[in-house]
Structures are given as C-alpha cells and as structure tokens.
Tab-separated table of C-alpha atoms in Angstrom:
chain	number	residue	atom	x	y	z
A	28	MET	CA	102.349	74.239	96.822
A	29	ILE	CA	103.418	77.658	95.724
A	30	SER	CA	101.120	79.543	93.231
A	31	MET	CA	101.076	83.023	92.219
A	32	LYS	CA	98.134	83.734	94.303
A	33	THR	CA	99.558	82.201	97.445
A	34	GLU	CA	102.873	83.847	96.838
A	35	LYS	CA	101.077	87.313	96.681
A	36	LEU	CA	99.286	86.405	99.896
A	37	VAL	CA	102.519	86.021	101.731
A	38	GLU	CA	104.186	89.002	100.165
A	39	ASP	CA	101.166	91.193	101.218
A	40	TYR	CA	101.318	89.878	104.525
A	41	LEU	CA	105.016	90.521	104.900
A	42	GLN	CA	104.562	93.921	103.412
A	43	ARG	CA	102.005	94.877	106.045
A	44	LEU	CA	104.307	93.708	108.561
A	45	ALA	CA	107.172	95.798	107.123
A	46	THR	CA	104.804	98.833	107.157
A	47	ALA	CA	103.725	98.084	110.824
A	48	ALA	CA	107.238	97.728	111.918
A	49	ARG	CA	108.326	101.225	110.760
A	50	VAL	CA	108.196	102.247	114.427
A	51	LEU	CA	111.053	100.031	115.332
A	52	PRO	CA	114.710	100.758	114.647
A	53	ALA	CA	115.728	99.917	111.174
A	54	GLU	CA	117.781	96.821	112.326
A	55	ARG	CA	115.169	95.375	114.461
A	56	ARG	CA	112.699	95.898	111.721
A	57	ALA	CA	114.818	94.129	109.051
A	58	GLU	CA	115.601	91.253	111.597
A	59	LEU	CA	111.821	90.647	112.528
A	60	VAL	CA	110.524	90.689	108.986
A	61	ASN	CA	113.169	88.222	108.021
A	62	GLU	CA	112.418	85.857	110.851
A	63	ILE	CA	108.808	85.966	110.073
A	64	ARG	CA	109.408	85.353	106.507
A	65	GLY	CA	111.449	82.136	107.391
A	66	HIS	CA	108.667	81.209	109.769
A	67	VAL	CA	106.025	81.490	107.176
A	68	ALA	CA	108.185	79.278	104.816
A	69	ASP	CA	108.618	76.609	107.384
A	70	ALA	CA	104.959	76.878	108.464
A	71	ILE	CA	103.682	76.446	104.920
A	72	GLN	CA	105.911	73.526	104.483
A	73	ALA	CA	104.945	71.856	107.740
A	74	ALA	CA	101.200	72.287	107.039
A	75	ASP	CA	101.802	71.069	103.485
A	76	ALA	CA	99.685	74.014	102.418
A	77	ALA	CA	98.192	73.249	99.060
A	78	ASP	CA	95.894	76.079	98.417
A	79	GLU	CA	94.875	79.630	99.306
A	80	ALA	CA	92.764	78.632	102.216
A	81	ASP	CA	95.540	76.703	103.642
A	82	VAL	CA	98.050	79.542	103.456
A	83	ARG	CA	95.452	82.078	105.022
A	84	ASN	CA	95.219	79.555	107.959
A	85	VAL	CA	98.971	79.569	108.278
A	86	LEU	CA	99.099	83.290	108.322
A	87	ASP	CA	96.162	83.640	110.769
A	88	ARG	CA	98.095	81.358	113.052
A	89	ILE	CA	101.240	83.472	112.948
A	90	GLY	CA	99.107	86.409	113.798
A	91	ASP	CA	98.169	90.053	113.133
A	92	PRO	CA	101.197	92.115	111.953
A	93	ASP	CA	100.120	94.883	114.432
A	94	GLU	CA	100.104	92.532	117.321
A	95	ILE	CA	103.602	91.248	116.375
A	96	VAL	CA	104.905	94.882	116.210
A	97	ALA	CA	103.224	95.576	119.614
A	98	ALA	CA	105.025	92.661	121.153
A	99	ALA	CA	108.324	93.963	119.722
A	100	LEU	CA	107.554	97.313	121.213
A	101	ASP	CA	106.784	95.996	124.621
A	102	GLY	CA	109.119	97.385	127.059
A	103	GLN	CA	110.511	100.035	124.761
A	104	PRO	CA	110.139	103.470	126.228
A	105	THR	CA	109.252	105.445	122.925
A	106	ALA	CA	109.094	104.457	119.328
A	107	PRO	CA	111.449	106.235	117.155
A	108	ILE	CA	109.809	108.421	114.766
A	109	GLN	CA	110.494	107.887	111.232
A	110	ARG	CA	109.093	111.219	109.779
A	111	PRO	CA	110.935	114.358	110.345
A	112	GLN	CA	109.808	116.387	113.410
A	113	PHE	CA	109.055	120.032	112.717
A	114	ASP	CA	110.634	122.809	114.566
A	115	THR	CA	111.000	126.652	114.587
A	116	LEU	CA	113.821	126.376	111.939
A	117	GLU	CA	111.553	124.270	109.708
A	118	VAL	CA	108.685	126.748	110.069
A	119	ALA	CA	111.006	129.762	109.107
A	120	ALA	CA	112.623	127.617	106.197
A	121	VAL	CA	109.257	126.816	104.580
A	122	LEU	CA	107.957	130.364	105.012
A	123	ALA	CA	111.133	131.907	103.475
A	124	LEU	CA	111.134	129.526	100.616
A	125	GLY	CA	107.518	130.026	99.806
A	126	LEU	CA	106.876	133.585	100.718
A	127	GLY	CA	110.288	135.118	100.697
A	128	ALA	CA	110.379	135.735	96.925
A	129	ILE	CA	107.321	138.093	97.253
A	130	PHE	CA	109.197	140.297	99.764
A	131	VAL	CA	112.696	139.986	98.667
A	132	PRO	CA	112.834	138.569	95.302
A	133	VAL	CA	115.228	135.687	94.486
A	134	VAL	CA	117.266	136.604	97.680
A	135	GLY	CA	114.354	135.722	99.786
A	136	TRP	CA	113.845	132.145	97.953
A	137	LEU	CA	117.680	131.619	98.517
A	138	VAL	CA	117.456	132.469	102.233
A	139	GLY	CA	114.739	129.943	102.263
A	140	VAL	CA	116.901	127.426	100.447
A	141	ILE	CA	119.642	127.879	102.796
A	142	LEU	CA	117.435	127.424	105.799
A	143	VAL	CA	116.119	124.178	104.364
A	144	TRP	CA	119.607	122.860	103.985
A	145	ILE	CA	120.696	123.877	107.437
A	146	SER	CA	117.794	122.075	108.947
A	147	GLU	CA	118.440	118.490	110.018
A	148	ALA	CA	114.558	117.572	109.752
A	149	TRP	CA	114.316	116.619	106.176
A	150	SER	CA	116.114	113.907	104.360
A	151	THR	CA	118.602	115.002	101.634
A	152	ARG	CA	116.216	113.613	99.121
A	153	ASP	CA	113.371	115.740	100.352
A	154	LYS	CA	115.635	118.868	100.396
A	155	VAL	CA	116.652	118.224	96.788
A	156	ILE	CA	113.007	117.852	95.636
A	157	GLY	CA	112.013	120.947	97.576
A	158	THR	CA	114.519	123.200	96.556
A	159	LEU	CA	116.285	122.218	93.375
A	160	GLY	CA	113.128	120.653	91.910
A	161	PRO	CA	111.349	124.037	91.530
A	162	LEU	CA	114.700	125.458	90.444
A	163	LEU	CA	114.542	123.291	87.248
A	164	LEU	CA	111.194	124.681	86.535
A	165	ALA	CA	112.402	128.113	86.999
A	166	VAL	CA	115.083	127.500	84.329
A	167	VAL	CA	113.005	125.366	81.822
A	168	VAL	CA	109.959	127.621	81.966
A	169	PRO	CA	111.331	131.018	81.059
A	170	ILE	CA	113.074	129.363	78.231
A	171	VAL	CA	109.744	128.083	77.043
A	172	ALA	CA	108.107	131.348	77.686
A	173	GLN	CA	110.811	133.169	75.689
A	174	ILE	CA	110.290	130.992	72.796
A	175	GLY	CA	106.627	131.694	73.165
A	176	ARG	CA	107.008	135.349	73.395
A	177	LEU	CA	109.363	135.421	70.186
A	178	THR	CA	106.566	133.693	68.490
A	179	LEU	CA	104.070	136.345	69.807
A	180	LEU	CA	106.452	139.118	68.874
A	181	SER	CA	106.871	138.064	65.386
A	182	SER	CA	103.058	137.887	65.148
A	183	GLY	CA	103.022	141.482	66.375
A	184	ILE	CA	101.184	140.974	69.728
A	185	GLY	CA	103.841	141.058	72.509
A	186	ASN	CA	104.987	144.408	73.821
A	187	LEU	CA	107.190	143.684	76.539
A	188	GLY	CA	110.982	144.209	76.068
A	189	PRO	CA	113.061	140.892	76.279
A	190	MET	CA	114.942	141.663	79.418
A	191	GLU	CA	111.681	142.665	81.235
A	192	SER	CA	109.728	139.505	80.037
A	193	MET	CA	112.626	137.495	80.963
A	194	PHE	CA	112.780	138.973	84.442
A	195	VAL	CA	108.851	138.548	85.030
A	196	ALA	CA	109.122	134.924	83.787
A	197	VAL	CA	111.907	134.087	86.102
A	198	ALA	CA	110.414	135.974	89.027
A	199	GLY	CA	107.082	134.481	88.552
A	200	VAL	CA	108.127	130.974	88.017
A	201	GLY	CA	110.787	131.182	90.778
A	202	TRP	CA	107.910	132.190	93.144
A	203	ILE	CA	105.726	129.556	92.087
A	204	GLY	CA	108.416	127.172	92.271
A	205	GLY	CA	109.293	128.305	95.680
A	206	VAL	CA	105.775	128.000	96.815
A	207	LEU	CA	105.543	124.389	95.453
A	208	GLY	CA	108.755	123.463	97.062
A	209	ALA	CA	107.609	124.947	100.428
A	210	ILE	CA	104.310	122.964	100.149
A	211	TYR	CA	106.018	119.802	99.340
A	212	LEU	CA	108.521	120.121	102.270
A	213	ALA	CA	105.907	121.251	104.710
A	214	GLY	CA	103.934	118.224	103.795
A	215	ARG	CA	106.967	115.933	104.574
A	216	LEU	CA	106.907	117.174	108.236
A	217	SER	CA	105.215	115.231	110.878
A	218	ILE	CA	103.404	117.268	113.422
A	219	ALA	CA	102.554	115.628	116.761
A	220	THR	CA	98.981	116.104	117.179
A	221	ARG	CA	98.332	114.897	120.772
A	222	ALA	CA	96.935	117.604	123.128
A	223	GLU	CA	100.235	118.315	125.066
A	224	HIS	CA	101.919	119.026	121.979
A	225	LYS	CA	99.440	121.701	120.766
A	226	ARG	CA	100.959	124.488	122.793
A	227	GLN	CA	104.404	123.420	121.656
A	228	ASN	CA	103.244	123.415	117.908
A	229	VAL	CA	101.769	127.055	118.443
A	230	LEU	CA	105.003	128.173	119.875
A	231	LYS	CA	107.056	126.699	117.109
A	232	ILE	CA	104.851	128.197	114.495
A	233	ALA	CA	104.921	131.521	115.942
A	234	LEU	CA	108.727	131.582	116.502
A	235	GLY	CA	109.175	130.243	112.883
A	236	ILE	CA	107.297	133.197	111.627
A	237	ALA	CA	109.435	135.518	113.650
A	238	LEU	CA	112.532	133.831	112.547
A	239	ALA	CA	111.628	134.013	108.903
A	240	GLY	CA	110.540	137.602	109.182
A	241	ILE	CA	113.836	138.558	110.692
A	242	VAL	CA	115.884	136.794	108.427
A	243	LEU	CA	114.046	138.183	105.260
A	244	LEU	CA	114.387	141.630	106.764
A	245	VAL	CA	118.030	141.371	107.212
A	246	PHE	CA	118.847	139.813	103.935
A	247	GLY	CA	116.286	142.152	102.265
A	248	GLY	CA	117.974	145.158	103.870
A	249	VAL	CA	121.239	144.059	102.559
A	250	PHE	CA	119.759	143.317	99.041
A	251	VAL	CA	118.226	146.759	98.773
A	252	ALA	CA	121.518	148.320	100.026
A	253	LEU	CA	123.526	146.610	97.491
A	254	ALA	CA	121.174	146.460	94.516
A	255	PRO	CA	121.723	150.117	93.251
A	256	MET	CA	125.473	149.195	93.015
A	257	LEU	CA	124.567	146.027	91.068
A	258	VAL	CA	122.385	147.820	88.657
A	259	ARG	CA	125.039	150.352	88.093
B	7	MET	CA	98.306	97.917	122.791
B	8	GLU	CA	97.387	94.292	123.017
B	9	PRO	CA	93.415	93.985	122.807
B	10	GLY	CA	92.214	93.296	126.271
B	11	SER	CA	95.598	93.540	127.804
B	12	THR	CA	94.436	95.752	130.569
B	13	ARG	CA	91.229	93.810	131.344
B	14	ASN	CA	92.450	90.126	130.947
B	15	PRO	CA	94.801	89.232	133.878
B	16	LEU	CA	95.608	85.879	132.117
B	17	SER	CA	97.094	87.465	129.029
B	18	GLN	CA	99.272	89.532	131.328
B	19	LEU	CA	100.294	86.474	133.176
B	20	ARG	CA	100.937	84.618	130.122
B	21	ARG	CA	103.194	87.419	128.888
B	22	GLY	CA	105.415	87.252	132.091
B	23	VAL	CA	105.518	83.601	132.145
B	24	LEU	CA	106.112	82.907	128.471
B	25	GLU	CA	109.767	83.706	128.335
B	26	TYR	CA	110.453	81.148	131.066
B	27	CYS	CA	108.594	78.527	129.094
B	28	VAL	CA	110.883	79.281	126.224
B	29	LEU	CA	113.949	78.932	128.406
B	30	ALA	CA	112.490	75.568	129.870
B	31	LEU	CA	112.171	74.072	126.231
B	32	LEU	CA	115.838	74.666	125.786
B	33	ARG	CA	116.911	73.137	129.034
B	34	ASP	CA	117.489	69.679	127.528
B	35	SER	CA	118.632	70.414	124.090
B	36	GLU	CA	119.044	73.117	121.499
B	37	ARG	CA	116.275	74.083	119.200
B	38	TYR	CA	115.579	76.070	116.254
B	39	ALA	CA	113.260	78.893	116.153
B	40	PHE	CA	110.383	77.417	114.323
B	41	GLU	CA	110.530	74.413	116.598
B	42	ILE	CA	110.396	76.530	119.800
B	43	VAL	CA	107.623	78.498	118.256
B	44	ARG	CA	105.628	75.404	117.189
B	45	THR	CA	106.107	73.619	120.375
B	46	LEU	CA	104.853	76.399	122.499
B	47	SER	CA	101.910	77.155	120.290
B	48	ASP	CA	100.685	73.506	120.181
B	49	VAL	CA	100.339	73.704	123.947
B	50	ASP	CA	96.647	74.807	124.465
B	51	GLY	CA	96.141	78.439	125.706
B	52	MET	CA	99.929	79.424	125.660
B	53	VAL	CA	100.270	81.413	122.453
B	54	THR	CA	97.667	83.466	120.619
B	55	SER	CA	99.758	84.421	117.705
B	56	GLU	CA	102.879	82.642	116.790
B	57	GLY	CA	104.623	85.838	115.346
B	58	THR	CA	104.719	87.533	118.645
B	59	LEU	CA	107.172	84.902	119.858
B	60	TYR	CA	109.946	86.381	117.619
B	61	PRO	CA	110.189	89.528	119.460
B	62	LEU	CA	110.482	87.608	122.550
B	63	LEU	CA	113.320	85.380	121.083
B	64	SER	CA	114.934	88.491	120.041
B	65	ARG	CA	114.763	90.173	123.537
B	66	LEU	CA	116.176	86.785	125.128
B	67	ARG	CA	119.099	87.181	122.760
B	68	ARG	CA	119.713	90.719	123.745
B	69	GLU	CA	119.516	89.895	127.318
B	70	LYS	CA	122.098	87.034	126.943
B	71	LEU	CA	119.748	84.461	128.326
B	72	VAL	CA	120.196	82.442	125.207
B	73	SER	CA	122.671	82.289	122.477
B	74	THR	CA	122.336	81.143	118.781
B	75	THR	CA	124.249	79.504	116.189
B	76	TRP	CA	123.599	78.945	112.582
B	77	ARG	CA	123.467	75.485	111.028
B	78	GLU	CA	123.022	74.276	107.658
B	79	SER	CA	119.844	72.428	106.899
B	80	GLU	CA	119.139	69.954	104.239
B	81	ALA	CA	115.602	71.160	104.098
B	82	GLY	CA	116.572	74.589	102.778
B	83	PRO	CA	118.179	77.709	104.074
B	84	PRO	CA	120.378	77.670	107.307
B	85	ARG	CA	118.553	77.592	110.506
B	86	ARG	CA	119.209	79.491	113.622
B	87	TYR	CA	119.681	77.102	116.759
B	88	TYR	CA	118.970	78.436	120.318
B	89	VAL	CA	120.732	77.215	123.279
B	90	LEU	CA	120.530	78.418	126.981
B	91	THR	CA	123.507	80.533	128.323
B	92	ALA	CA	124.539	79.965	132.063
B	93	ALA	CA	122.550	83.105	132.745
B	94	GLY	CA	119.475	81.669	131.058
B	95	ARG	CA	119.752	78.224	132.924
B	96	GLN	CA	120.018	80.118	136.235
B	97	ALA	CA	116.920	82.357	135.314
B	98	VAL	CA	114.761	79.220	134.414
B	99	ALA	CA	115.873	77.452	137.572
B	100	ASP	CA	114.912	80.527	139.901
B	101	PHE	CA	111.651	80.881	138.033
B	102	GLY	CA	110.827	77.450	138.631
B	103	ASP	CA	110.969	77.817	142.431
B	104	ASP	CA	109.067	81.197	142.347
B	105	TRP	CA	106.419	79.776	140.301
B	106	THR	CA	105.925	76.701	142.249
B	107	ARG	CA	105.364	78.871	145.377
B	108	PHE	CA	103.154	81.229	143.523
B	109	ARG	CA	100.880	78.528	142.008
B	110	ASP	CA	100.515	76.819	145.285
B	111	ALA	CA	99.727	80.188	147.016
B	112	VAL	CA	97.127	81.061	144.413
B	113	ASP	CA	95.630	77.545	144.412
B	114	SER	CA	95.085	77.579	148.140
B	115	LEU	CA	93.544	80.927	148.166
B	116	LEU	CA	91.370	79.999	145.192
B	117	GLY	CA	90.363	76.698	147.302
B	118	GLN	CA	91.889	74.383	144.734
B	119	LYS	CA	94.002	71.477	145.694
B	120	GLY	CA	97.589	71.701	144.308
B	121	ASN	CA	98.612	68.578	142.319
C-alpha cells in the first residue's frame, strides 16, 4: 500500500543514496539510483508492505546508502571530486576580484573577472554569480543612491557634485560587489585538507598572491599610464 | 570503508566469492536483477545488504561476464534479465574447481571432515 508517508520514506532514502553517490561518475550514479529505485518497488510489492514499519524493514534489508556506495567504489582507484579544486589561478582570481578594486579601481576588478573566467575550476553558473551578480548590484545601487542624493539635495543637505557622488557610489558598490563575489567563489572551491596536501595548499596560496600582485601591478601600471589621456 | 572489513576475514572472503555465486545462479537460466538479489540474500550469511549487490551486477556487466536484455513484464515496468556470457560460464567453472580445492584444503587444516 502506498501512502504519502511511505512514499516520503522511500524518496528520502533514495535522496540519501543519490547524495552519497556523488562520489561516483554521473552515469554510474544515475544507473545505481535507478536500479535501487526499481528494487525498492519490487521489494515493497513482494513483501506486501502495508505500513510504515513494513517499508522500513524493506529499506533496512536493502541496506545503508553509504554501504551501497562503498560497494560501488570498491576497486576504483580514486573517487572523482565533484567540487572544484583550487589552484594558483583560483587564488589569484579571488584576490584580484575582491581586493583589486582597492589598488586599481575598476580595472583591478576587471582583472579579477578575467581570471575567474579563464579558470576551469568553477562551473559557468558559479562564474556568473560571482562576477556578474555583483555587477548588477553596482548598476542598481548607484541609481538608487542617485535618487537618494537628489532627494537629499532638494532638501539642502547633500554637498557632493553629481559626478563625484556617482563615482564614489560606483566605486564603493563595485568594491563591495567584488568582495562579495570573491567570497562566494572562494567558498565554492574545495580544499583538500589531508596532511599531505597542506604544503601544496600553502604553496598554491603563496603563488596565487604573487600572481594577483603581479597582474594587478601590470594592469595598474597600464591604467595609470593611460588615465591622464582618458581624462583629457 | 566497510565496517569491520579489515578485521573480519569472513566478510572479505564473502566479497571475493559473491560474484561467482551470482554467476552460478545464472548457469541454468536467465534471471532478472530482483530475482538474483533476493535468491542470494535469502541464503543465510551471504548478503548483509541487498543494495550492495547492484554495484556487483554493474561490474559483472562491465567485465562482460554477463549480458542483459530488457523484457516487458505484466507486473509493471520492463525488467532487466541477466544471462551468462561464454566468459562468465568459463569463469564460474574455473572458480568451482578452485573453490573445491581451497575448501578441502582449509577444512583439512582446520581438522574438519569435508563433505
């Protein structure tokens, strides 16, 4: 007998299995979940499972999802890692994105964006959220701020010129947006925490800082050299 | 890591032997997955968790020791039927010989009469 409760039991079980099976290649994972799903259906039918207790017994007999996935891993040399691995490029990208705007306004952030998109570590979805998401902020907030400033002006309080306040708003929000984007992207990386990886991690971080610094210096230099021409 | 897998020799033994038991079940007729899993798990002491047999079946398919066909079933969705390949038949035959030798050897060392 299928009821809402027992259906939920089964779905929860299959969900736990799907989650545990994330360490498997996508194809095998899908195949395994489907086979177990079919088995659950057959087993429930064979046992004439009538209530929650029966279904629980059926699921117990099928076994713990982690055990099933462990059996699937048996003999596999390494489990493919689902979350993006972090490397020197990723460290540099995150630093440039978050801090670049402080040292080299706008251009620094742009450098970060470029580095993020060059990297193969993040999924496209992550990249969009991390770089373009804050960009939306940078566009929307100054508009709101400008409206607010105009309101203030009309009440005689604001004393910044329109261009200056726009610039401050854009730079400020852009920086915050960059920091937010950088934090999001950094959080999406997976960091191997086993002892043998610690030295590698330190190396990656150090090189990443160096790379970010060099890239920002280069672009910053170019920007500073060209800026007078732009202003004129 | 299977709990106790490094401590319990029997579970290691079981894992090594299980695939041949699956192959043996297919010697006389084709069977579908649920049938195989149920028959094995009904034998006392062979299977602790039915679900773990599916990765095993998957591996046997990949190693071409079995092949499968889908058949319609009146009971519901189509079922996947397993048959032995020639390689699978040979594998279980070879194992049968090895096992008899091994079982007799262990029995004699443990001081138990073989049957």
